[in-house]
PDB file of C-alpha atoms and ligand atoms in Angstrom:
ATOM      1  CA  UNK A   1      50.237  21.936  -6.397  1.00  0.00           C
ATOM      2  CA  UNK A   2      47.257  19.702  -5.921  1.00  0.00           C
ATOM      3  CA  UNK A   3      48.018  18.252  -9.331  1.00  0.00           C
ATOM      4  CA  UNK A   4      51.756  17.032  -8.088  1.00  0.00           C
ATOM      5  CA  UNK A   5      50.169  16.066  -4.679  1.00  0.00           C
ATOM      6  CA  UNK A   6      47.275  13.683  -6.455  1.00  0.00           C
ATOM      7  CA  UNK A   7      49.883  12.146  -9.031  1.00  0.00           C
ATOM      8  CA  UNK A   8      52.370  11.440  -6.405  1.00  0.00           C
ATOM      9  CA  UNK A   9      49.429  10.108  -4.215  1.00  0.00           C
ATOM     10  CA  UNK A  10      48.486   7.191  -7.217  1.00  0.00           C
ATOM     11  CA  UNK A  11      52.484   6.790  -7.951  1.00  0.00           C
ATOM     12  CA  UNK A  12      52.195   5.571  -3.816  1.00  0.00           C
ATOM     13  CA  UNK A  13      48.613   3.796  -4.485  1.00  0.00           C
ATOM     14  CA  UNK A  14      50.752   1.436  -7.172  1.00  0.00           C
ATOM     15  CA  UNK A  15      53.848   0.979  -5.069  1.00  0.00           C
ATOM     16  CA  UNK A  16      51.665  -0.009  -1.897  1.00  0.00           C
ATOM     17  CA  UNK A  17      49.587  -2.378  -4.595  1.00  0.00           C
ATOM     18  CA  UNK A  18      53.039  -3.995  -5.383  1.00  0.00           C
ATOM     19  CA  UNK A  19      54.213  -4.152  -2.033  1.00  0.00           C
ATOM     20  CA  UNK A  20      51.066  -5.470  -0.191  1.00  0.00           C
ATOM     21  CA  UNK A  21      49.910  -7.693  -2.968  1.00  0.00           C
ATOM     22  CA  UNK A  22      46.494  -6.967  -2.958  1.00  0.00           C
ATOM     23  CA  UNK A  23      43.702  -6.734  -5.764  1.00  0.00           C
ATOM     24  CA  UNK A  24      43.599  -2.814  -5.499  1.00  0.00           C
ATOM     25  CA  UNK A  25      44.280   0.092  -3.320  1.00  0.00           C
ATOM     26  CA  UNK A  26      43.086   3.466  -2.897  1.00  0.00           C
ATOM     27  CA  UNK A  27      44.749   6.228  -0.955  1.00  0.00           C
ATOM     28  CA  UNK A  28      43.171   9.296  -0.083  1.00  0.00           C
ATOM     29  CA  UNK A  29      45.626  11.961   1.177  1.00  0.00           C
ATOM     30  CA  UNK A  30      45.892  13.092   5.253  1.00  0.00           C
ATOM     31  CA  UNK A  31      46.753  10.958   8.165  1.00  0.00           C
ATOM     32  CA  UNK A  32      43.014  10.032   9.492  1.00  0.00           C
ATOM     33  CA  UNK A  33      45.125   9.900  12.777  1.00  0.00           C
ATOM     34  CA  UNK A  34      45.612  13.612  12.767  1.00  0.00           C
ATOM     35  CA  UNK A  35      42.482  14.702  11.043  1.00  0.00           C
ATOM     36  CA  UNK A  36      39.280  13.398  11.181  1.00  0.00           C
ATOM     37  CA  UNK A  37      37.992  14.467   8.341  1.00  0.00           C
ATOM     38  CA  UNK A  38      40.916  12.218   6.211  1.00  0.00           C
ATOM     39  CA  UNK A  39      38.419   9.489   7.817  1.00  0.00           C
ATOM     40  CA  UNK A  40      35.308  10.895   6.276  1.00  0.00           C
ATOM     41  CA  UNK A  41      37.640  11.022   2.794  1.00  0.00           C
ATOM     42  CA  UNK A  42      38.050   7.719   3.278  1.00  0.00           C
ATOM     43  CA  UNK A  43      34.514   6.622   4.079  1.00  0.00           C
ATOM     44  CA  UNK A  44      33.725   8.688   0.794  1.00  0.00           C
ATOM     45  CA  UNK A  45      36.372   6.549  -1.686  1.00  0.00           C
ATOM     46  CA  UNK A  46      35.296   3.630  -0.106  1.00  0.00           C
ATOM     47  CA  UNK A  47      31.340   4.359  -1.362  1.00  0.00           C
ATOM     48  CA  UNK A  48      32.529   5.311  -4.649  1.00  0.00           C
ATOM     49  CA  UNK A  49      33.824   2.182  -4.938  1.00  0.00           C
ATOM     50  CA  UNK A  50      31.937  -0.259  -3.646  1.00  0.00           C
ATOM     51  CA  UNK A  51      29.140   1.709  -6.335  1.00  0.00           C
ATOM     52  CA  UNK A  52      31.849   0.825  -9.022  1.00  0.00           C
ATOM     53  CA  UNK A  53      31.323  -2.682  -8.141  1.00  0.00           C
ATOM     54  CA  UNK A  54      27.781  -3.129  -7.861  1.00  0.00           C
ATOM     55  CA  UNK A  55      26.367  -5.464  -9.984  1.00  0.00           C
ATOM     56  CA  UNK A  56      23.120  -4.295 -12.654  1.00  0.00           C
ATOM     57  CA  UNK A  57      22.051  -7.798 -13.115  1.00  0.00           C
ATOM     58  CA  UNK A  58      21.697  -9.321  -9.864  1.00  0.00           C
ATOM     59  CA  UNK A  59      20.869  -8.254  -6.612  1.00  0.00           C
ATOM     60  CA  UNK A  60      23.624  -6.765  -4.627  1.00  0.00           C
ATOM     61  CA  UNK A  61      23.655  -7.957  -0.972  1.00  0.00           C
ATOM     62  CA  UNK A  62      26.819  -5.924   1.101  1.00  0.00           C
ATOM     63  CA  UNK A  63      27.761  -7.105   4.554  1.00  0.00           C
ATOM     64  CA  UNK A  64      29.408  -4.436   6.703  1.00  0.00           C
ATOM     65  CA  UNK A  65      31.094  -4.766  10.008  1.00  0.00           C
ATOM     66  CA  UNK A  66      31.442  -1.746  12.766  1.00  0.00           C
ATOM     67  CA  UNK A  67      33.784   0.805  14.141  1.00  0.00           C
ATOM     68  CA  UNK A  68      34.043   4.145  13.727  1.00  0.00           C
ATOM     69  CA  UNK A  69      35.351   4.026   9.854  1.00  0.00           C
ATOM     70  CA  UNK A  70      32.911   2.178   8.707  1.00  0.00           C
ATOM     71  CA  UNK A  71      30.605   4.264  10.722  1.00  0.00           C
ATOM     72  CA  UNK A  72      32.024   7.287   8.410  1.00  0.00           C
ATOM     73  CA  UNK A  73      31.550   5.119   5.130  1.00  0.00           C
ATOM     74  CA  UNK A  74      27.726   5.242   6.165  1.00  0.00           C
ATOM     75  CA  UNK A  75      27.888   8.652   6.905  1.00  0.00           C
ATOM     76  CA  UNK A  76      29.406   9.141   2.777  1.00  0.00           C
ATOM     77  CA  UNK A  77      26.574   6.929   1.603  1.00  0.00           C
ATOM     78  CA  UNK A  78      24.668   8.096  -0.939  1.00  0.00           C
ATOM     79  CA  UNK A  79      21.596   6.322  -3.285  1.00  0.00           C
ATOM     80  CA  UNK A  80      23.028   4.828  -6.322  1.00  0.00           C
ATOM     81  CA  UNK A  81      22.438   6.948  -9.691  1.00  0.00           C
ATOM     82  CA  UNK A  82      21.744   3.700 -11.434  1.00  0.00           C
ATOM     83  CA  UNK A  83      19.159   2.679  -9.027  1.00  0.00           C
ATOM     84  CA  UNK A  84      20.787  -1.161  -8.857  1.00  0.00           C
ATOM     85  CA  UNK A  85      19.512  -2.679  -6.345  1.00  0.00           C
ATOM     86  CA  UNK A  86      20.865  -2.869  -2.582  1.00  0.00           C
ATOM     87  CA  UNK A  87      20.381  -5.211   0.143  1.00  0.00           C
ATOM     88  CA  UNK A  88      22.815  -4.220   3.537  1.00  0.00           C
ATOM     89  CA  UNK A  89      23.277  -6.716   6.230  1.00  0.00           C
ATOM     90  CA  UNK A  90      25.489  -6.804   9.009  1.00  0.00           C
ATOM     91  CA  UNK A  91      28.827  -9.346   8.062  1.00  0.00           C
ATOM     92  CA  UNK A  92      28.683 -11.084  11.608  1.00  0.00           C
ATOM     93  CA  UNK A  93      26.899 -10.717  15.415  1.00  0.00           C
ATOM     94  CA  UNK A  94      27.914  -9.198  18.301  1.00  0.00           C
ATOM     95  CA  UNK A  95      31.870  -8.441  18.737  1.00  0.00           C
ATOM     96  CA  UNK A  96      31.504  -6.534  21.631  1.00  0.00           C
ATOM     97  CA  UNK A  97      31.139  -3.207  20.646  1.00  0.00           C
ATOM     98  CA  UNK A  98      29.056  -0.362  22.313  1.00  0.00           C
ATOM     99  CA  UNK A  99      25.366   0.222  20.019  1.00  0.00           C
ATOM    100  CA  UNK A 100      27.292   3.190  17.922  1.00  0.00           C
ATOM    101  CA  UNK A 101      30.029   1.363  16.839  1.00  0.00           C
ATOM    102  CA  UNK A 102      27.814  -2.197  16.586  1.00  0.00           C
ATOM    103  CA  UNK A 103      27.835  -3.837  12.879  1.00  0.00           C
ATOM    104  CA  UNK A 104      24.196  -3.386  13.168  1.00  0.00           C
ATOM    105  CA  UNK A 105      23.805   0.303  13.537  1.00  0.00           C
ATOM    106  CA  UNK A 106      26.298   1.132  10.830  1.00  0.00           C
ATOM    107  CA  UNK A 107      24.319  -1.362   8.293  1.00  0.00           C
ATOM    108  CA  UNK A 108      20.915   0.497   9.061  1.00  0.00           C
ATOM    109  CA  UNK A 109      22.718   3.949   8.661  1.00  0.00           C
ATOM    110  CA  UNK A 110      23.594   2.839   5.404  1.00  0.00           C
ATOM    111  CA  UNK A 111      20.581   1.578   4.297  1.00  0.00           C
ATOM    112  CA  UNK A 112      18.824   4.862   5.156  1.00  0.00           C
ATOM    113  CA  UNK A 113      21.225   6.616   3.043  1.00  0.00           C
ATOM    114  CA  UNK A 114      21.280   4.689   0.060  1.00  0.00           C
ATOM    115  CA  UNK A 115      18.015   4.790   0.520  1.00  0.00           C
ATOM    116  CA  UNK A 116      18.058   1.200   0.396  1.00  0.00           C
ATOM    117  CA  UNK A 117      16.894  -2.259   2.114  1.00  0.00           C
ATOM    118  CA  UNK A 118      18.726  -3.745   5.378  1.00  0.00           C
ATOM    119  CA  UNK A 119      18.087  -6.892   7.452  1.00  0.00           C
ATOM    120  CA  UNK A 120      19.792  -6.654  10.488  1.00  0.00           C
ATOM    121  CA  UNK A 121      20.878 -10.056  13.152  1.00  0.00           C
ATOM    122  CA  UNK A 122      18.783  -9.798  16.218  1.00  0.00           C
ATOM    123  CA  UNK A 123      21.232 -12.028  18.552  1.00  0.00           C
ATOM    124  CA  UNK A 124      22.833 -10.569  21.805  1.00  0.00           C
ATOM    125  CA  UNK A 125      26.152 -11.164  22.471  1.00  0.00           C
ATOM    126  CA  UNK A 126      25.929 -13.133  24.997  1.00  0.00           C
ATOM    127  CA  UNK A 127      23.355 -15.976  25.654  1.00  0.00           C
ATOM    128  CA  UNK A 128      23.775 -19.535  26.711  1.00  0.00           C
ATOM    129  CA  UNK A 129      25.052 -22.117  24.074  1.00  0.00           C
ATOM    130  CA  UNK A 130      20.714 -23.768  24.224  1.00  0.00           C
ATOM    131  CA  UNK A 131      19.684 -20.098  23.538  1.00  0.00           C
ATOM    132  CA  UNK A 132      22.099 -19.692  21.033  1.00  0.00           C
ATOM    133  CA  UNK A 133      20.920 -23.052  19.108  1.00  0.00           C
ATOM    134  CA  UNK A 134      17.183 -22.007  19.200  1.00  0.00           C
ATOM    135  CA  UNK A 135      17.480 -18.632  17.951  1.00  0.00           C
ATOM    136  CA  UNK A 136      19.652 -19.417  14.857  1.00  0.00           C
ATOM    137  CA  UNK A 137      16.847 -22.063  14.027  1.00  0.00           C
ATOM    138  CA  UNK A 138      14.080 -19.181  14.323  1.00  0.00           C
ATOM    139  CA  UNK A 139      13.257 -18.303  10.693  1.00  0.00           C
ATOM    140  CA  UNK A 140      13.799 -15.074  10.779  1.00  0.00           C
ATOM    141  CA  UNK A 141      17.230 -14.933  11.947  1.00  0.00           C
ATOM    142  CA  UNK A 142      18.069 -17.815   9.233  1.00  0.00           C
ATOM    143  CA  UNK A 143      16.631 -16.040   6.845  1.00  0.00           C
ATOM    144  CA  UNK A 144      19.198 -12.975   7.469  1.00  0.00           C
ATOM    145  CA  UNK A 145      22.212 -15.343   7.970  1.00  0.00           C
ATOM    146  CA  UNK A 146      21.270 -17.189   4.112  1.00  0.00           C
ATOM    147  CA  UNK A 147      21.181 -13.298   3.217  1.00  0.00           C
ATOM    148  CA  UNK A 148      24.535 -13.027   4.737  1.00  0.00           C
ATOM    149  CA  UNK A 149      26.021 -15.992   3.333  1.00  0.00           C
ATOM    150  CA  UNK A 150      24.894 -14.996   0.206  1.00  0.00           C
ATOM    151  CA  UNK A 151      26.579 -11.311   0.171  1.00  0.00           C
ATOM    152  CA  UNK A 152      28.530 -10.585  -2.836  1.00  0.00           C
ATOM    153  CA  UNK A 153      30.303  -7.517  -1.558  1.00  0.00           C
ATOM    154  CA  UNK A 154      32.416  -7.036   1.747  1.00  0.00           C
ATOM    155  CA  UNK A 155      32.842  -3.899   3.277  1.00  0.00           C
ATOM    156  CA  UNK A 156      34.861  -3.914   6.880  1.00  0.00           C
ATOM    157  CA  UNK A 157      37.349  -2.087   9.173  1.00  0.00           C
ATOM    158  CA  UNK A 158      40.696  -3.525  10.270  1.00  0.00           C
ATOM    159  CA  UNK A 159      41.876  -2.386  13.796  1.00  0.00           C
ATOM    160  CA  UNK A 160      44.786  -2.731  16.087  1.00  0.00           C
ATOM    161  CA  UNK A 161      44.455  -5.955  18.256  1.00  0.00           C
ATOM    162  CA  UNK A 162      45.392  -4.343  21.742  1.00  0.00           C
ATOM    163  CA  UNK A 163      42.807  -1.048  20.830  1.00  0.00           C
ATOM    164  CA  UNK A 164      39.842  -3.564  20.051  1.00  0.00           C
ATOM    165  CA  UNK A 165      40.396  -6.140  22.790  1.00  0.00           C
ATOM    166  CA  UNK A 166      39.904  -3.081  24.811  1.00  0.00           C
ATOM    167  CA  UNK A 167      37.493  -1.832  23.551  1.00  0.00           C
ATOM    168  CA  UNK A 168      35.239  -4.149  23.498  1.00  0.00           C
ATOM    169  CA  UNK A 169      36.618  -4.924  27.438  1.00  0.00           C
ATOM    170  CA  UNK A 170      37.852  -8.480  26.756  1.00  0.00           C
ATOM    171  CA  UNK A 171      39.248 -10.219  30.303  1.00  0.00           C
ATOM    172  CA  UNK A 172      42.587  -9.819  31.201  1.00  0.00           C
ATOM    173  CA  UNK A 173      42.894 -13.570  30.515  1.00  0.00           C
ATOM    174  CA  UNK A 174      42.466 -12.333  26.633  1.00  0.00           C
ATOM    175  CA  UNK A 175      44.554  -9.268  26.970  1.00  0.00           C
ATOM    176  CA  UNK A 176      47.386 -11.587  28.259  1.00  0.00           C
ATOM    177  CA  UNK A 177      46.804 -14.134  25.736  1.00  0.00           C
ATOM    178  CA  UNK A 178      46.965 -11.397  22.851  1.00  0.00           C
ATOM    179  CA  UNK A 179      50.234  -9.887  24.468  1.00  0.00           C
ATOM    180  CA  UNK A 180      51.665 -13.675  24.428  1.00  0.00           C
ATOM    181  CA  UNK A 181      51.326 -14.452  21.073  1.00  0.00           C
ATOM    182  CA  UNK A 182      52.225 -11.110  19.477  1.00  0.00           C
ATOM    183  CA  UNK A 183      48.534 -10.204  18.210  1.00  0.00           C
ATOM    184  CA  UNK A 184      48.801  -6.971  16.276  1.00  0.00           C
ATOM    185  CA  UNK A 185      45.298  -7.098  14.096  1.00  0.00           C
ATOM    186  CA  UNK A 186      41.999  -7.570  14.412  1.00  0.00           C
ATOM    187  CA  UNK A 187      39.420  -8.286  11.562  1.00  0.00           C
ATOM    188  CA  UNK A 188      36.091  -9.480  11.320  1.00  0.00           C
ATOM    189  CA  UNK A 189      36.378 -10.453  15.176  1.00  0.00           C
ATOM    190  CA  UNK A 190      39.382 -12.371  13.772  1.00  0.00           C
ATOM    191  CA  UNK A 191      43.042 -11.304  15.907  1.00  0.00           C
ATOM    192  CA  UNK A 192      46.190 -11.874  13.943  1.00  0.00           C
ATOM    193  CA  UNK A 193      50.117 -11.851  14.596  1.00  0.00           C
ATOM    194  CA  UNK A 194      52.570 -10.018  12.464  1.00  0.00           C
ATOM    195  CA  UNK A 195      52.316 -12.832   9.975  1.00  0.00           C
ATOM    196  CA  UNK A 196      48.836 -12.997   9.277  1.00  0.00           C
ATOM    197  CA  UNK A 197      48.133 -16.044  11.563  1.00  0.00           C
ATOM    198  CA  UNK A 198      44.917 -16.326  13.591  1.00  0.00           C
ATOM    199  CA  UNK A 199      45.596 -16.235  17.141  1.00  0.00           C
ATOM    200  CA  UNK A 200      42.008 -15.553  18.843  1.00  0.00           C
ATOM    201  CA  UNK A 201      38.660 -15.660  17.065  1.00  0.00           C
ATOM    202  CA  UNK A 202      35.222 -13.891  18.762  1.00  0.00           C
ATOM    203  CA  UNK A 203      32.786 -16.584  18.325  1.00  0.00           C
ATOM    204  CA  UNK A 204      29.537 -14.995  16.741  1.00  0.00           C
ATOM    205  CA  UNK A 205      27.279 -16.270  14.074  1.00  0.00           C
ATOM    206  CA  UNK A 206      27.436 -14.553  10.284  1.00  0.00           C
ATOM    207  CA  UNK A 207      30.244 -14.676   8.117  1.00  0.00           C
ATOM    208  CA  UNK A 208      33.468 -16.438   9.303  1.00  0.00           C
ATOM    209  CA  UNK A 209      36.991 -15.727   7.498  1.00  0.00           C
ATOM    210  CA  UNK A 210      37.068 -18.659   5.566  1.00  0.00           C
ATOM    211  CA  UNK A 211      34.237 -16.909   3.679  1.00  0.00           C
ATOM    212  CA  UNK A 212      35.552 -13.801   2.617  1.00  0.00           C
ATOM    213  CA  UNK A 213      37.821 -15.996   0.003  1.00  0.00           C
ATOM    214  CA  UNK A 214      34.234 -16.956  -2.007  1.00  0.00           C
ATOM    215  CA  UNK A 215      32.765 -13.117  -1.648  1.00  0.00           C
ATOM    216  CA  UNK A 216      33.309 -11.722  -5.134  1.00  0.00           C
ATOM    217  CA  UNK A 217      34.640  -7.777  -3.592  1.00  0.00           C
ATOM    218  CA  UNK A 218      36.047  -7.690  -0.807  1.00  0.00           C
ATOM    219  CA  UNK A 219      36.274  -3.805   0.450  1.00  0.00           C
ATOM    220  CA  UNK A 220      39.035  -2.914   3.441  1.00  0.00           C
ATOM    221  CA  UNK A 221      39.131   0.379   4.907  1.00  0.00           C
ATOM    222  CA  UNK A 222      41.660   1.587   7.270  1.00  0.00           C
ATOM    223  CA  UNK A 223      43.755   4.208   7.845  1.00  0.00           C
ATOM    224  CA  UNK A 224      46.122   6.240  10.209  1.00  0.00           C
ATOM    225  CA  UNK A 225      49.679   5.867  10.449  1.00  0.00           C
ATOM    226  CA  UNK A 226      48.845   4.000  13.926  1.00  0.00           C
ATOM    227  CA  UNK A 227      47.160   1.201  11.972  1.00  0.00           C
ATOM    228  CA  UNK A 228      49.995   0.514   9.445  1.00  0.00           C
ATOM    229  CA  UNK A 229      51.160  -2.905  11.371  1.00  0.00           C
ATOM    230  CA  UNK A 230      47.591  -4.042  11.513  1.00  0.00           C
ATOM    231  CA  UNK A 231      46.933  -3.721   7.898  1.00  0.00           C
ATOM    232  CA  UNK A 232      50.480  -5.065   6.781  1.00  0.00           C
ATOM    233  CA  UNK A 233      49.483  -8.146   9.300  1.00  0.00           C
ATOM    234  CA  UNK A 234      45.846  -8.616   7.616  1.00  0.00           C
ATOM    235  CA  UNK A 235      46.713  -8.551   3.921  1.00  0.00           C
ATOM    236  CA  UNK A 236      49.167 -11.086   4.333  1.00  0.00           C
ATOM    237  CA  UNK A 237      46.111 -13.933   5.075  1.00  0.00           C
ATOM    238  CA  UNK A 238      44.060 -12.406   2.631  1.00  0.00           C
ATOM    239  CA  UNK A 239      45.339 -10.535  -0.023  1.00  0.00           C
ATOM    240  CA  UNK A 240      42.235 -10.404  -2.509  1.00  0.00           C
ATOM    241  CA  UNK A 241      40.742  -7.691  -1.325  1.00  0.00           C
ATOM    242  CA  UNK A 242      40.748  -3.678  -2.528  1.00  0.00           C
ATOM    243  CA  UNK A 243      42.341  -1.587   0.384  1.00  0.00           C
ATOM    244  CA  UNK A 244      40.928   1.788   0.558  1.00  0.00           C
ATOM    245  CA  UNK A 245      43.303   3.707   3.184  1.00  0.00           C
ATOM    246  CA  UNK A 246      45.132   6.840   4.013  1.00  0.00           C
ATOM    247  CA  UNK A 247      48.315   8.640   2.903  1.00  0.00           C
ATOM    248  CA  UNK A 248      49.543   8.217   7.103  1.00  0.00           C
ATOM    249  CA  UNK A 249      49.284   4.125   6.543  1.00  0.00           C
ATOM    250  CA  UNK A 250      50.334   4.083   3.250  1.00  0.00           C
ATOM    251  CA  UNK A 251      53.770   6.273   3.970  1.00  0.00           C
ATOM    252  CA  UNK A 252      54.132   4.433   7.150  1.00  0.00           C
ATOM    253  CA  UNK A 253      53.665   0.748   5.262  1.00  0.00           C
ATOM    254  CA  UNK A 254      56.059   1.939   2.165  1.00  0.00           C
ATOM    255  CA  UNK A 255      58.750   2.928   4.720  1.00  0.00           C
ATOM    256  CA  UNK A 256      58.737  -0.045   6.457  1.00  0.00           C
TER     257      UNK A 256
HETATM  258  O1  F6P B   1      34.480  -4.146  15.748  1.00  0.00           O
HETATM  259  C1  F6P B   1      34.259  -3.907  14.410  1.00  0.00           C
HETATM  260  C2  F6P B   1      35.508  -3.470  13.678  1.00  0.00           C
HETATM  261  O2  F6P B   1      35.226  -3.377  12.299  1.00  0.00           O
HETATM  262  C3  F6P B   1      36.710  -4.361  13.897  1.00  0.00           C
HETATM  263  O3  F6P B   1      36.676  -5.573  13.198  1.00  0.00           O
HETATM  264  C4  F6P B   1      37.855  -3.450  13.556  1.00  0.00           C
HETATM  265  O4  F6P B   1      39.067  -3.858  14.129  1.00  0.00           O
HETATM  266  C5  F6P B   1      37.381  -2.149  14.164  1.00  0.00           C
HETATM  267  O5  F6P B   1      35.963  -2.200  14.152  1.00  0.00           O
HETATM  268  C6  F6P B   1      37.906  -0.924  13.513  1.00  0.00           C
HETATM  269  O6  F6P B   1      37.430   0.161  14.256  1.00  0.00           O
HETATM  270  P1  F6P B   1      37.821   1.669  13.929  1.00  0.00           P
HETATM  271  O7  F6P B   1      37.389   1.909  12.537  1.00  0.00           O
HETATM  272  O8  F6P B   1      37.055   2.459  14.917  1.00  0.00           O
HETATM  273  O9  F6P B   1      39.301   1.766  14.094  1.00  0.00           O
END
């Protein structure tokens, strides 16, 4: 019955808590792998509760990242009941991605339906190290990365390492130095190994790691059996954070 199914689906939410060590997790059930629309569940639990933590006395600034499931958190967004305020920004710059998938996109997408306020981070990718300097200088673009630094909630994807690098068509130079040291991760434009441990960062302006430990909520969504490794590998360099995923991870992670 869908009764048995939803307690046995919190009876798994605890045991992954326990076994991950994180703040929180939420599962919703489905294997986002196999159906897509376990990905739009997802994207939905994910708004409910970042709206749980939103804040009625101060401003809430959320930084978002890209990929497609935060691109199906936007699509779940809805304007808050309470009317507390909202302020989205994108967490970081460029990683790489195509304009769907970019950090950007999925912030605006989000603004529009919350019905709220964005700044987005006019940098490309790709400019030399004297552009670069200027145009984090230009008022504007400081303005959004005080904004940034100033976020109090988190939302972002985790993905495998070897599906992102390519992706976002990194060199074979990075592809060969992922393979070497056992990257299985990727956060934030962060890569990881098994253990948690950085082994390639995308250099980009915004939010690094080191940040996330001072942002009150931190928000992780990811699911599909395929991405069990990849979250197990995250959560072990930052476990304060409330992992919204899938009943395909979450089996997957338990059995492991
Ligand atoms: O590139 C942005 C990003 O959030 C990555 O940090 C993450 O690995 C990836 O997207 C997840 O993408 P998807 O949700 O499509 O698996």
């Amino acid at each position: 019955s869908v009764m048995a199914e939803l307690a046995g689906i919190s009876d798994m939410a605890k045991a992954l808590k326990e076994k991950l060590g994180v703040r929180d997790v939420v599962i919703v059930p489905g294997d986002s792998d196999q159906t897509f629309w376990v990905q739009r569940d997802m994207g939905r639990a994910t708004v409910a509760r970042l709206k749980r933590e939103l804040s009625s006395s101060v401003h809430n600034t959320i930084a978002v990242t890209g990929g497609t499931t935060m691109a199906s958190v936007a699509a779940m967004m809805s304007p808050d009941k309470e009317n507390r305020p909202m302020t989205f920004v994108p967490a970081r710059g460029g990683l790489g991605e195509t304009l769907e998938l970019q950090a950007n996109t999925v912030c605006s997408r989000m603004a529009s339906r919350a019905q709220s306020d964005y700044h987005l981070l006019h940098i490309p990718d790709m400019v030399s190290k004297e552009t670069f300097v200027k145009m984090v200088e230009e008022p504007s673009i400081k303005n959004v990365l005080q904004m940034i630094r100033d976020a109090s909630i988190v939302v972002h994807g985790i993905g495998e390492a070897k599906t992102m690098a390519k992706r976002r068509r990194a060199s074979t130079e990075l592809l060969e130095q992922l393979e070497t040291e056992h990257a299985v991760a990727e956060a934030f434009g962060y890569y990881f190994d098994r253990d948690g441990k950085i082994v390639h960062r995308v250099k980009t302006v915004g939010l690094q790691l080191d940040d996330l430990k001072q942002v009150e909520h931190v928000i992780v969504v990811a699911g599909g059996h395929s991405k069990a490794e990849a979250i197990n590998a995250y959560v072990k360099q930052s476990p304060d954070i409330i992992l919204i995923t899938d009943e395909g991870a979450a089996t997957t992670i338990l059995k492991g």
